[in-house]
mmCIF file with all atom_site columns, C-alpha atoms in Angstrom:
data_model
loop_
_atom_site.group_PDB
_atom_site.id
_atom_site.type_symbol
_atom_site.label_atom_id
_atom_site.label_alt_id
_atom_site.label_comp_id
_atom_site.label_asym_id
_atom_site.label_entity_id
_atom_site.label_seq_id
_atom_site.pdbx_PDB_ins_code
_atom_site.Cartn_x
_atom_site.Cartn_y
_atom_site.Cartn_z
_atom_site.occupancy
_atom_site.B_iso_or_equiv
_atom_site.pdbx_formal_charge
_atom_site.auth_seq_id
_atom_site.auth_comp_id
_atom_site.auth_asym_id
_atom_site.auth_atom_id
_atom_site.pdbx_PDB_model_num
ATOM 1   C CA . MET A 1 1   ? 19.203 -79.047  -121.116 1.00 92.00 ? 1   MET A CA 1
ATOM 2   C CA . LYS A 1 2   ? 20.252 -80.182  -117.766 1.00 95.00 ? 2   LYS A CA 1
ATOM 3   C CA . LYS A 1 3   ? 24.053 -81.735  -117.772 1.00 97.00 ? 3   LYS A CA 1
ATOM 4   C CA . ILE A 1 4   ? 24.472 -83.919  -114.900 1.00 98.00 ? 4   ILE A CA 1
ATOM 5   C CA . LEU A 1 5   ? 28.864 -85.159  -114.908 1.00 98.00 ? 5   LEU A CA 1
ATOM 6   C CA . TYR A 1 6   ? 28.428 -88.644  -113.329 1.00 98.00 ? 6   TYR A CA 1
ATOM 7   C CA . VAL A 1 7   ? 31.634 -89.440  -111.593 1.00 98.00 ? 7   VAL A CA 1
ATOM 8   C CA . ASN A 1 8   ? 31.730 -93.362  -111.302 1.00 98.00 ? 8   ASN A CA 1
ATOM 9   C CA . ALA A 1 9   ? 34.720 -94.046  -108.695 1.00 98.00 ? 9   ALA A CA 1
ATOM 10  C CA . ALA A 1 10  ? 33.656 -97.571  -107.831 1.00 96.00 ? 10  ALA A CA 1
ATOM 11  C CA . MET A 1 11  ? 36.503 -99.682  -108.401 1.00 92.00 ? 11  MET A CA 1
ATOM 12  C CA . ASN A 1 12  ? 34.566 -103.851 -108.270 1.00 86.00 ? 12  ASN A CA 1
ATOM 13  C CA . ARG A 1 13  ? 31.767 -101.982 -111.008 1.00 76.00 ? 13  ARG A CA 1
ATOM 14  C CA . GLU A 1 14  ? 30.492 -105.647 -111.409 1.00 80.00 ? 14  GLU A CA 1
ATOM 15  C CA . SER A 1 15  ? 29.412 -106.052 -108.435 1.00 89.00 ? 15  SER A CA 1
ATOM 16  C CA . SER A 1 16  ? 29.407 -102.530 -107.404 1.00 95.00 ? 16  SER A CA 1
ATOM 17  C CA . ARG A 1 17  ? 26.795 -101.345 -104.816 1.00 96.00 ? 17  ARG A CA 1
ATOM 18  C CA . THR A 1 18  ? 28.007 -97.607  -104.998 1.00 97.00 ? 18  THR A CA 1
ATOM 19  C CA . GLU A 1 19  ? 27.013 -97.831  -108.575 1.00 96.00 ? 19  GLU A CA 1
ATOM 20  C CA . ARG A 1 20  ? 24.104 -99.317  -108.455 1.00 95.00 ? 20  ARG A CA 1
ATOM 21  C CA . LEU A 1 21  ? 22.342 -96.645  -105.823 1.00 96.00 ? 21  LEU A CA 1
ATOM 22  C CA . ALA A 1 22  ? 23.562 -94.197  -107.796 1.00 96.00 ? 22  ALA A CA 1
ATOM 23  C CA . GLN A 1 23  ? 22.200 -95.777  -110.945 1.00 96.00 ? 23  GLN A CA 1
ATOM 24  C CA . ALA A 1 24  ? 18.792 -96.061  -109.498 1.00 95.00 ? 24  ALA A CA 1
ATOM 25  C CA . TYR A 1 25  ? 19.560 -91.731  -108.467 1.00 95.00 ? 25  TYR A CA 1
ATOM 26  C CA . LEU A 1 26  ? 20.286 -91.577  -112.520 1.00 96.00 ? 26  LEU A CA 1
ATOM 27  C CA . GLU A 1 27  ? 17.179 -93.492  -113.568 1.00 95.00 ? 27  GLU A CA 1
ATOM 28  C CA . LYS A 1 28  ? 15.000 -90.932  -111.510 1.00 93.00 ? 28  LYS A CA 1
ATOM 29  C CA . GLN A 1 29  ? 16.591 -87.783  -112.925 1.00 93.00 ? 29  GLN A CA 1
ATOM 30  C CA . THR A 1 30  ? 16.182 -89.257  -116.826 1.00 93.00 ? 30  THR A CA 1
ATOM 31  C CA . GLU A 1 31  ? 12.732 -89.775  -116.504 1.00 91.00 ? 31  GLU A CA 1
ATOM 32  C CA . LYS A 1 32  ? 12.438 -85.755  -115.980 1.00 86.00 ? 32  LYS A CA 1
ATOM 33  C CA . GLY A 1 33  ? 13.146 -85.443  -119.825 1.00 89.00 ? 33  GLY A CA 1
ATOM 34  C CA . ASN A 1 34  ? 15.605 -82.946  -120.989 1.00 92.00 ? 34  ASN A CA 1
ATOM 35  C CA . ILE A 1 35  ? 18.578 -84.135  -119.164 1.00 95.00 ? 35  ILE A CA 1
ATOM 36  C CA . GLU A 1 36  ? 22.171 -85.608  -120.251 1.00 97.00 ? 36  GLU A CA 1
ATOM 37  C CA . ILE A 1 37  ? 24.246 -87.466  -118.404 1.00 97.00 ? 37  ILE A CA 1
ATOM 38  C CA . GLN A 1 38  ? 28.189 -87.749  -118.862 1.00 98.00 ? 38  GLN A CA 1
ATOM 39  C CA . THR A 1 39  ? 30.137 -89.870  -117.106 1.00 98.00 ? 39  THR A CA 1
ATOM 40  C CA . VAL A 1 40  ? 33.385 -90.111  -116.431 1.00 98.00 ? 40  VAL A CA 1
ATOM 41  C CA . THR A 1 41  ? 34.694 -93.928  -114.922 1.00 97.00 ? 41  THR A CA 1
ATOM 42  C CA . LEU A 1 42  ? 37.123 -93.184  -113.318 1.00 97.00 ? 42  LEU A CA 1
ATOM 43  C CA . ALA A 1 43  ? 38.923 -96.760  -113.339 1.00 95.00 ? 43  ALA A CA 1
ATOM 44  C CA . GLU A 1 44  ? 39.113 -97.048  -117.017 1.00 95.00 ? 44  GLU A CA 1
ATOM 45  C CA . GLU A 1 45  ? 40.939 -93.712  -117.069 1.00 95.00 ? 45  GLU A CA 1
ATOM 46  C CA . LYS A 1 46  ? 44.430 -94.519  -118.463 1.00 90.00 ? 46  LYS A CA 1
ATOM 47  C CA . THR A 1 47  ? 45.399 -90.882  -118.201 1.00 89.00 ? 47  THR A CA 1
ATOM 48  C CA . LEU A 1 48  ? 43.930 -89.171  -114.459 1.00 94.00 ? 48  LEU A CA 1
ATOM 49  C CA . SER A 1 49  ? 47.915 -89.859  -112.783 1.00 92.00 ? 49  SER A CA 1
ATOM 50  C CA . PRO A 1 50  ? 48.570 -88.082  -109.619 1.00 92.00 ? 50  PRO A CA 1
ATOM 51  C CA . LEU A 1 51  ? 50.613 -84.776  -110.216 1.00 90.00 ? 51  LEU A CA 1
ATOM 52  C CA . LEU A 1 52  ? 53.851 -85.302  -109.998 1.00 92.00 ? 52  LEU A CA 1
ATOM 53  C CA . TRP A 1 53  ? 57.100 -82.495  -109.871 1.00 93.00 ? 53  TRP A CA 1
ATOM 54  C CA . MET A 1 54  ? 57.405 -82.251  -113.822 1.00 92.00 ? 54  MET A CA 1
ATOM 55  C CA . GLN A 1 55  ? 53.481 -82.550  -114.244 1.00 91.00 ? 55  GLN A CA 1
ATOM 56  C CA . LEU A 1 56  ? 52.536 -79.885  -111.750 1.00 93.00 ? 56  LEU A CA 1
ATOM 57  C CA . GLN A 1 57  ? 55.578 -77.522  -113.297 1.00 95.00 ? 57  GLN A CA 1
ATOM 58  C CA . ASN A 1 58  ? 53.011 -78.079  -116.252 1.00 94.00 ? 58  ASN A CA 1
ATOM 59  C CA . ARG A 1 59  ? 50.367 -77.231  -114.858 1.00 95.00 ? 59  ARG A CA 1
ATOM 60  C CA . GLN A 1 60  ? 51.093 -74.137  -112.991 1.00 96.00 ? 60  GLN A CA 1
ATOM 61  C CA . GLU A 1 61  ? 52.730 -73.060  -116.369 1.00 96.00 ? 61  GLU A CA 1
ATOM 62  C CA . SER A 1 62  ? 49.127 -73.120  -118.401 1.00 97.00 ? 62  SER A CA 1
ATOM 63  C CA . ILE A 1 63  ? 46.793 -71.469  -115.584 1.00 97.00 ? 63  ILE A CA 1
ATOM 64  C CA . LYS A 1 64  ? 49.942 -68.336  -115.533 1.00 96.00 ? 64  LYS A CA 1
ATOM 65  C CA . GLN A 1 65  ? 48.903 -68.470  -119.716 1.00 96.00 ? 65  GLN A CA 1
ATOM 66  C CA . LYS A 1 66  ? 45.304 -68.908  -119.110 1.00 96.00 ? 66  LYS A CA 1
ATOM 67  C CA . ASP A 1 67  ? 45.384 -71.907  -121.369 1.00 97.00 ? 67  ASP A CA 1
ATOM 68  C CA . PHE A 1 68  ? 43.570 -74.771  -120.768 1.00 97.00 ? 68  PHE A CA 1
ATOM 69  C CA . SER A 1 69  ? 42.926 -76.143  -123.943 1.00 96.00 ? 69  SER A CA 1
ATOM 70  C CA . THR A 1 70  ? 45.319 -79.166  -123.520 1.00 94.00 ? 70  THR A CA 1
ATOM 71  C CA . PRO A 1 71  ? 44.119 -83.002  -122.590 1.00 94.00 ? 71  PRO A CA 1
ATOM 72  C CA . TYR A 1 72  ? 45.514 -82.682  -118.453 1.00 95.00 ? 72  TYR A CA 1
ATOM 73  C CA . PHE A 1 73  ? 42.515 -80.008  -118.020 1.00 97.00 ? 73  PHE A CA 1
ATOM 74  C CA . ARG A 1 74  ? 39.548 -81.774  -119.961 1.00 97.00 ? 74  ARG A CA 1
ATOM 75  C CA . PHE A 1 75  ? 37.925 -83.099  -116.363 1.00 98.00 ? 75  PHE A CA 1
ATOM 76  C CA . ALA A 1 76  ? 38.229 -79.820  -114.953 1.00 98.00 ? 76  ALA A CA 1
ATOM 77  C CA . ARG A 1 77  ? 36.586 -78.075  -118.829 1.00 98.00 ? 77  ARG A CA 1
ATOM 78  C CA . ASP A 1 78  ? 34.067 -80.558  -118.275 1.00 98.00 ? 78  ASP A CA 1
ATOM 79  C CA . PHE A 1 79  ? 33.404 -80.572  -114.528 1.00 98.00 ? 79  PHE A CA 1
ATOM 80  C CA . ALA A 1 80  ? 32.969 -76.412  -115.083 1.00 98.00 ? 80  ALA A CA 1
ATOM 81  C CA . GLN A 1 81  ? 30.828 -76.637  -117.925 1.00 98.00 ? 81  GLN A CA 1
ATOM 82  C CA . SER A 1 82  ? 27.974 -79.238  -116.068 1.00 98.00 ? 82  SER A CA 1
ATOM 83  C CA . ASP A 1 83  ? 24.927 -77.884  -114.158 1.00 97.00 ? 83  ASP A CA 1
ATOM 84  C CA . GLU A 1 84  ? 24.636 -81.032  -111.511 1.00 97.00 ? 84  GLU A CA 1
ATOM 85  C CA . ILE A 1 85  ? 27.789 -83.225  -110.782 1.00 98.00 ? 85  ILE A CA 1
ATOM 86  C CA . VAL A 1 86  ? 26.884 -86.840  -109.219 1.00 98.00 ? 86  VAL A CA 1
ATOM 87  C CA . MET A 1 87  ? 29.587 -89.006  -107.431 1.00 98.00 ? 87  MET A CA 1
ATOM 88  C CA . ALA A 1 88  ? 29.204 -92.727  -106.824 1.00 98.00 ? 88  ALA A CA 1
ATOM 89  C CA . CYS A 1 89  ? 32.139 -92.998  -103.834 1.00 98.00 ? 89  CYS A CA 1
ATOM 90  C CA . PRO A 1 90  ? 32.247 -96.564  -101.725 1.00 97.00 ? 90  PRO A CA 1
ATOM 91  C CA . TYR A 1 91  ? 32.868 -96.011  -98.449  1.00 97.00 ? 91  TYR A CA 1
ATOM 92  C CA . TRP A 1 92  ? 36.540 -96.474  -98.178  1.00 96.00 ? 92  TRP A CA 1
ATOM 93  C CA . ASP A 1 93  ? 39.208 -96.712  -94.962  1.00 95.00 ? 93  ASP A CA 1
ATOM 94  C CA . MET A 1 94  ? 36.720 -93.830  -93.787  1.00 95.00 ? 94  MET A CA 1
ATOM 95  C CA . SER A 1 95  ? 36.750 -92.058  -96.935  1.00 97.00 ? 95  SER A CA 1
ATOM 96  C CA . PHE A 1 96  ? 36.379 -92.735  -100.687 1.00 97.00 ? 96  PHE A CA 1
ATOM 97  C CA . PRO A 1 97  ? 39.289 -94.365  -103.199 1.00 97.00 ? 97  PRO A CA 1
ATOM 98  C CA . SER A 1 98  ? 42.320 -92.599  -104.020 1.00 96.00 ? 98  SER A CA 1
ATOM 99  C CA . ILE A 1 99  ? 42.423 -92.648  -107.328 1.00 97.00 ? 99  ILE A CA 1
ATOM 100 C CA . PHE A 1 100 ? 38.882 -90.196  -106.500 1.00 98.00 ? 100 PHE A CA 1
ATOM 101 C CA . LYS A 1 101 ? 41.453 -87.422  -104.994 1.00 98.00 ? 101 LYS A CA 1
ATOM 102 C CA . VAL A 1 102 ? 43.375 -87.336  -107.987 1.00 97.00 ? 102 VAL A CA 1
ATOM 103 C CA . TYR A 1 103 ? 40.231 -86.867  -109.816 1.00 98.00 ? 103 TYR A CA 1
ATOM 104 C CA . LEU A 1 104 ? 39.357 -83.926  -107.273 1.00 98.00 ? 104 LEU A CA 1
ATOM 105 C CA . GLU A 1 105 ? 43.053 -82.248  -107.883 1.00 97.00 ? 105 GLU A CA 1
ATOM 106 C CA . HIS A 1 106 ? 42.270 -82.003  -111.351 1.00 97.00 ? 106 HIS A CA 1
ATOM 107 C CA . LEU A 1 107 ? 39.225 -80.242  -110.780 1.00 98.00 ? 107 LEU A CA 1
ATOM 108 C CA . CYS A 1 108 ? 41.044 -77.282  -108.938 1.00 98.00 ? 108 CYS A CA 1
ATOM 109 C CA . ILE A 1 109 ? 42.142 -75.179  -111.447 1.00 98.00 ? 109 ILE A CA 1
ATOM 110 C CA . ASN A 1 110 ? 42.526 -71.617  -110.526 1.00 97.00 ? 110 ASN A CA 1
ATOM 111 C CA . GLY A 1 111 ? 41.269 -69.425  -113.474 1.00 97.00 ? 111 GLY A CA 1
ATOM 112 C CA . LEU A 1 112 ? 38.830 -72.401  -115.031 1.00 98.00 ? 112 LEU A CA 1
ATOM 113 C CA . THR A 1 113 ? 36.746 -73.784  -111.841 1.00 98.00 ? 113 THR A CA 1
ATOM 114 C CA . PHE A 1 114 ? 37.477 -70.605  -109.955 1.00 98.00 ? 114 PHE A CA 1
ATOM 115 C CA . HIS A 1 115 ? 39.435 -67.818  -109.418 1.00 98.00 ? 115 HIS A CA 1
ATOM 116 C CA . TYR A 1 116 ? 40.084 -65.792  -106.467 1.00 97.00 ? 116 TYR A CA 1
ATOM 117 C CA . ASP A 1 117 ? 38.670 -62.243  -105.767 1.00 96.00 ? 117 ASP A CA 1
ATOM 118 C CA . GLU A 1 118 ? 41.010 -59.060  -104.594 1.00 96.00 ? 118 GLU A CA 1
ATOM 119 C CA . THR A 1 119 ? 40.102 -60.279  -101.105 1.00 97.00 ? 119 THR A CA 1
ATOM 120 C CA . GLY A 1 120 ? 41.893 -63.702  -101.658 1.00 96.00 ? 120 GLY A CA 1
ATOM 121 C CA . ILE A 1 121 ? 38.412 -65.502  -101.212 1.00 97.00 ? 121 ILE A CA 1
ATOM 122 C CA . PRO A 1 122 ? 37.963 -68.311  -103.943 1.00 97.00 ? 122 PRO A CA 1
ATOM 123 C CA . ARG A 1 123 ? 34.788 -67.607  -106.360 1.00 97.00 ? 123 ARG A CA 1
ATOM 124 C CA . GLY A 1 124 ? 33.479 -70.533  -108.443 1.00 97.00 ? 124 GLY A CA 1
ATOM 125 C CA . LEU A 1 125 ? 33.057 -70.263  -111.992 1.00 98.00 ? 125 LEU A CA 1
ATOM 126 C CA . THR A 1 126 ? 31.224 -73.251  -112.780 1.00 97.00 ? 126 THR A CA 1
ATOM 127 C CA . HIS A 1 127 ? 27.876 -73.704  -113.882 1.00 96.00 ? 127 HIS A CA 1
ATOM 128 C CA . ILE A 1 128 ? 27.149 -76.019  -111.452 1.00 97.00 ? 128 ILE A CA 1
ATOM 129 C CA . LYS A 1 129 ? 23.955 -75.346  -108.444 1.00 95.00 ? 129 LYS A CA 1
ATOM 130 C CA . SER A 1 130 ? 24.308 -79.203  -106.450 1.00 95.00 ? 130 SER A CA 1
ATOM 131 C CA . ALA A 1 131 ? 26.193 -81.899  -105.702 1.00 96.00 ? 131 ALA A CA 1
ATOM 132 C CA . VAL A 1 132 ? 24.780 -85.509  -105.177 1.00 96.00 ? 132 VAL A CA 1
ATOM 133 C CA . TYR A 1 133 ? 27.547 -87.789  -103.468 1.00 97.00 ? 133 TYR A CA 1
ATOM 134 C CA . ILE A 1 134 ? 26.663 -91.368  -103.460 1.00 97.00 ? 134 ILE A CA 1
ATOM 135 C CA . THR A 1 135 ? 28.049 -93.744  -101.508 1.00 97.00 ? 135 THR A CA 1
ATOM 136 C CA . THR A 1 136 ? 27.582 -97.702  -99.730  1.00 97.00 ? 136 THR A CA 1
ATOM 137 C CA . ALA A 1 137 ? 29.173 -98.923  -95.981  1.00 96.00 ? 137 ALA A CA 1
ATOM 138 C CA . GLY A 1 138 ? 29.449 -102.221 -94.758  1.00 96.00 ? 138 GLY A CA 1
ATOM 139 C CA . GLY A 1 139 ? 29.474 -100.686 -91.384  1.00 96.00 ? 139 GLY A CA 1
ATOM 140 C CA . TYR A 1 140 ? 28.250 -97.669  -90.383  1.00 96.00 ? 140 TYR A CA 1
ATOM 141 C CA . ILE A 1 141 ? 29.744 -94.638  -91.546  1.00 96.00 ? 141 ILE A CA 1
ATOM 142 C CA . ARG A 1 142 ? 28.126 -92.323  -87.912  1.00 92.00 ? 142 ARG A CA 1
ATOM 143 C CA . ASP A 1 143 ? 30.355 -89.156  -87.656  1.00 93.00 ? 143 ASP A CA 1
ATOM 144 C CA . ASN A 1 144 ? 33.151 -90.924  -89.453  1.00 95.00 ? 144 ASN A CA 1
ATOM 145 C CA . ASN A 1 145 ? 32.523 -89.152  -92.623  1.00 96.00 ? 145 ASN A CA 1
ATOM 146 C CA . CYS A 1 146 ? 35.447 -87.931  -93.968  1.00 97.00 ? 146 CYS A CA 1
ATOM 147 C CA . GLY A 1 147 ? 35.453 -88.749  -97.579  1.00 97.00 ? 147 GLY A CA 1
ATOM 148 C CA . PHE A 1 148 ? 32.243 -86.416  -97.865  1.00 97.00 ? 148 PHE A CA 1
ATOM 149 C CA . ASP A 1 149 ? 33.531 -84.056  -95.405  1.00 96.00 ? 149 ASP A CA 1
ATOM 150 C CA . TYR A 1 150 ? 36.035 -83.409  -97.252  1.00 98.00 ? 150 TYR A CA 1
ATOM 151 C CA . VAL A 1 151 ? 34.105 -83.173  -100.519 1.00 97.00 ? 151 VAL A CA 1
ATOM 152 C CA . GLN A 1 152 ? 31.806 -80.690  -98.859  1.00 96.00 ? 152 GLN A CA 1
ATOM 153 C CA . LYS A 1 153 ? 34.164 -78.752  -97.694  1.00 97.00 ? 153 LYS A CA 1
ATOM 154 C CA . LEU A 1 154 ? 35.640 -78.616  -101.204 1.00 98.00 ? 154 LEU A CA 1
ATOM 155 C CA . PHE A 1 155 ? 32.563 -77.671  -102.908 1.00 98.00 ? 155 PHE A CA 1
ATOM 156 C CA . SER A 1 156 ? 31.579 -75.328  -100.799 1.00 96.00 ? 156 SER A CA 1
ATOM 157 C CA . LEU A 1 157 ? 34.172 -73.152  -100.180 1.00 97.00 ? 157 LEU A CA 1
ATOM 158 C CA . LEU A 1 158 ? 36.105 -73.089  -103.146 1.00 97.00 ? 158 LEU A CA 1
ATOM 159 C CA . PHE A 1 159 ? 33.827 -73.954  -105.755 1.00 98.00 ? 159 PHE A CA 1
ATOM 160 C CA . GLY A 1 160 ? 30.616 -72.329  -104.835 1.00 97.00 ? 160 GLY A CA 1
ATOM 161 C CA . ILE A 1 161 ? 28.406 -74.708  -105.172 1.00 96.00 ? 161 ILE A CA 1
ATOM 162 C CA . PRO A 1 162 ? 25.198 -74.333  -103.094 1.00 91.00 ? 162 PRO A CA 1
ATOM 163 C CA . ASP A 1 163 ? 23.615 -77.443  -103.235 1.00 93.00 ? 163 ASP A CA 1
ATOM 164 C CA . ILE A 1 164 ? 25.502 -80.751  -101.716 1.00 94.00 ? 164 ILE A CA 1
ATOM 165 C CA . ARG A 1 165 ? 23.329 -83.453  -101.084 1.00 93.00 ? 165 ARG A CA 1
ATOM 166 C CA . PHE A 1 166 ? 24.223 -86.758  -98.896  1.00 93.00 ? 166 PHE A CA 1
ATOM 167 C CA . PHE A 1 167 ? 22.715 -90.413  -100.030 1.00 94.00 ? 167 PHE A CA 1
ATOM 168 C CA . SER A 1 168 ? 24.080 -93.674  -98.277  1.00 94.00 ? 168 SER A CA 1
ATOM 169 C CA . ALA A 1 169 ? 22.978 -97.150  -97.143  1.00 96.00 ? 169 ALA A CA 1
ATOM 170 C CA . GLU A 1 170 ? 24.617 -98.801  -94.365  1.00 96.00 ? 170 GLU A CA 1
ATOM 171 C CA . GLY A 1 171 ? 25.651 -101.878 -92.358  1.00 96.00 ? 171 GLY A CA 1
ATOM 172 C CA . LEU A 1 172 ? 25.881 -103.536 -96.105  1.00 96.00 ? 172 LEU A CA 1
ATOM 173 C CA . ASP A 1 173 ? 28.066 -106.653 -94.301  1.00 96.00 ? 173 ASP A CA 1
ATOM 174 C CA . ILE A 1 174 ? 27.165 -106.566 -90.947  1.00 96.00 ? 174 ILE A CA 1
ATOM 175 C CA . GLN A 1 175 ? 26.366 -110.179 -89.763  1.00 95.00 ? 175 GLN A CA 1
ATOM 176 C CA . GLY A 1 176 ? 22.002 -110.794 -88.970  1.00 96.00 ? 176 GLY A CA 1
ATOM 177 C CA . ASN A 1 177 ? 21.316 -107.712 -91.699  1.00 96.00 ? 177 ASN A CA 1
ATOM 178 C CA . ASP A 1 178 ? 19.953 -108.017 -94.878  1.00 97.00 ? 178 ASP A CA 1
ATOM 179 C CA . PRO A 1 179 ? 22.269 -105.866 -97.229  1.00 95.00 ? 179 PRO A CA 1
ATOM 180 C CA . GLU A 1 180 ? 19.969 -106.219 -100.587 1.00 96.00 ? 180 GLU A CA 1
ATOM 181 C CA . LYS A 1 181 ? 17.267 -105.181 -98.424  1.00 96.00 ? 181 LYS A CA 1
ATOM 182 C CA . ILE A 1 182 ? 19.146 -102.341 -97.281  1.00 96.00 ? 182 ILE A CA 1
ATOM 183 C CA . LEU A 1 183 ? 19.770 -101.383 -100.999 1.00 96.00 ? 183 LEU A CA 1
ATOM 184 C CA . SER A 1 184 ? 16.589 -101.644 -101.307 1.00 95.00 ? 184 SER A CA 1
ATOM 185 C CA . GLU A 1 185 ? 14.458 -99.516  -99.331  1.00 94.00 ? 185 GLU A CA 1
ATOM 186 C CA . ALA A 1 186 ? 17.828 -97.215  -99.772  1.00 94.00 ? 186 ALA A CA 1
ATOM 187 C CA . ILE A 1 187 ? 16.934 -97.065  -103.606 1.00 94.00 ? 187 ILE A CA 1
ATOM 188 C CA . THR A 1 188 ? 13.276 -96.580  -103.552 1.00 91.00 ? 188 THR A CA 1
ATOM 189 C CA . LYS A 1 189 ? 14.005 -93.556  -100.810 1.00 88.00 ? 189 LYS A CA 1
ATOM 190 C CA . ILE A 1 190 ? 16.518 -91.893  -102.720 1.00 89.00 ? 190 ILE A CA 1
ATOM 191 C CA . THR A 1 191 ? 14.264 -92.265  -106.235 1.00 86.00 ? 191 THR A CA 1
ATOM 192 C CA . ARG A 1 192 ? 11.646 -90.605  -103.698 1.00 82.00 ? 192 ARG A CA 1
ATOM 193 C CA . CYS A 1 193 ? 13.676 -87.769  -102.754 1.00 73.00 ? 193 CYS A CA 1
ATOM 194 C CA . SER A 1 194 ? 14.864 -87.112  -106.085 1.00 63.00 ? 194 SER A CA 1
ATOM 195 C CA . LEU A 1 195 ? 11.246 -86.548  -107.372 1.00 54.00 ? 195 LEU A CA 1
ATOM 196 C CA . TYR A 1 196 ? 11.444 -83.256  -104.274 1.00 47.00 ? 196 TYR A CA 1
ATOM 197 C CA . ILE A 1 197 ? 14.709 -82.991  -102.775 1.00 45.00 ? 197 ILE A CA 1
ATOM 198 C CA . ILE A 1 198 ? 15.723 -80.631  -100.252 1.00 43.00 ? 198 ILE A CA 1
ATOM 199 C CA . PRO A 1 199 ? 19.132 -78.710  -100.704 1.00 46.00 ? 199 PRO A CA 1
ATOM 200 C CA . GLY A 1 200 ? 21.498 -79.328  -98.358  1.00 47.00 ? 200 GLY A CA 1
ATOM 201 C CA . TYR A 1 201 ? 19.961 -82.724  -96.603  1.00 47.00 ? 201 TYR A CA 1
ATOM 202 C CA . GLN A 1 202 ? 21.436 -85.971  -95.485  1.00 54.00 ? 202 GLN A CA 1
ATOM 203 C CA . ILE A 1 203 ? 19.447 -89.478  -96.839  1.00 53.00 ? 203 ILE A CA 1
ATOM 204 C CA . ALA A 1 204 ? 20.887 -92.590  -94.838  1.00 51.00 ? 204 ALA A CA 1
ATOM 205 C CA . ALA A 1 205 ? 19.426 -95.988  -95.424  1.00 52.00 ? 205 ALA A CA 1
ATOM 206 C CA . ALA A 1 206 ? 20.508 -97.973  -92.350  1.00 46.00 ? 206 ALA A CA 1
ATOM 207 C CA . PRO A 1 207 ? 18.120 -101.023 -90.614  1.00 44.00 ? 207 PRO A CA 1
ATOM 208 C CA . PHE A 1 208 ? 17.572 -100.513 -86.930  1.00 32.00 ? 208 PHE A CA 1
ATOM 209 C CA . GLY A 1 209 ? 17.929 -97.177  -86.588  1.00 35.00 ? 209 GLY A CA 1
ATOM 210 C CA . GLU A 1 210 ? 21.645 -97.083  -87.216  1.00 37.00 ? 210 GLU A CA 1
ATOM 211 C CA . ASN A 1 211 ? 22.496 -93.765  -89.626  1.00 37.00 ? 211 ASN A CA 1
ATOM 212 C CA . GLY A 1 212 ? 25.198 -92.215  -90.166  1.00 34.00 ? 212 GLY A CA 1
ATOM 213 C CA . TYR A 1 213 ? 25.633 -88.567  -89.634  1.00 31.00 ? 213 TYR A CA 1
ATOM 214 C CA . PHE A 1 214 ? 28.006 -85.760  -90.327  1.00 30.00 ? 214 PHE A CA 1
ATOM 215 C CA . ASN A 1 215 ? 28.559 -82.229  -89.323  1.00 30.00 ? 215 ASN A CA 1
ATOM 216 C CA . SER A 1 216 ? 29.280 -78.556  -91.001  1.00 31.00 ? 216 SER A CA 1
ATOM 217 C CA . SER A 1 217 ? 28.365 -75.334  -91.124  1.00 31.00 ? 217 SER A CA 1
ATOM 218 C CA . GLU A 1 218 ? 29.768 -74.006  -94.853  1.00 35.00 ? 218 GLU A CA 1
ATOM 219 C CA . PRO A 1 219 ? 27.032 -74.399  -95.978  1.00 36.00 ? 219 PRO A CA 1
ATOM 220 C CA . LYS A 1 220 ? 24.466 -75.690  -93.203  1.00 34.00 ? 220 LYS A CA 1
ATOM 221 C CA . VAL A 1 221 ? 23.687 -79.573  -94.187  1.00 36.00 ? 221 VAL A CA 1
ATOM 222 C CA . LYS A 1 222 ? 20.725 -80.893  -91.938  1.00 32.00 ? 222 LYS A CA 1
ATOM 223 C CA . SER A 1 223 ? 20.530 -84.888  -91.093  1.00 33.00 ? 223 SER A CA 1
ATOM 224 C CA . CYS A 1 224 ? 16.725 -86.263  -92.871  1.00 33.00 ? 224 CYS A CA 1
ATOM 225 C CA . CYS A 1 225 ? 16.573 -89.620  -91.406  1.00 30.00 ? 225 CYS A CA 1
ATOM 226 C CA . LEU A 1 226 ? 14.561 -91.508  -93.150  1.00 31.00 ? 226 LEU A CA 1
ATOM 227 C CA . THR A 1 227 ? 14.921 -94.667  -91.584  1.00 29.00 ? 227 THR A CA 1
ATOM 228 C CA . ASP A 1 228 ? 12.717 -96.931  -89.518  1.00 27.00 ? 228 ASP A CA 1
ATOM 229 C CA . SER A 1 229 ? 13.791 -96.364  -85.469  1.00 20.00 ? 229 SER A CA 1
#
């Protein structure tokens, strides 16, 4: 059975457009059968907090002892045991909500989710073969995809995840645009592409030929523009 870890970083859950897009992707995945989805809703995680000095010392001691049994390492344990991670991260201030950065810090555990080889190069220890980053933006992301750029580097270089994908719906709050139409088109494309997704491709949905782009070299990420120009 394939295990998908769904991390929901949407803060306004009742009307989150990002969560709506992510749920469309997950529903299409479940149609394939033999899928288990574990959901982590960051807004509801009361124990998820930034690393302060005392907590950092306790964490380092546990890592030194290779004791990952405490509740602090729960997020990293679940991450390491998953086959795919799906992240719903709204586009905030050129990045993502700060709670998601705190969550990522909880994943970076030497000896559990990665380790350093004899040459000092980080090597992943997780089961994850693919990562899916889903976002929505009121404007157009273009080259300012700072949040995904960080996630892509972290997941490829530290965890060694070979297949990292990006889906977005953009221009939702631009005057004159039809946000419901943009979202509907994005949902159609994300569900269609999930059936025959090519690793490393970006899917961006936006009107009038406006698309968010990103550049990366490790691994190579190609741009797949599915909007009408």
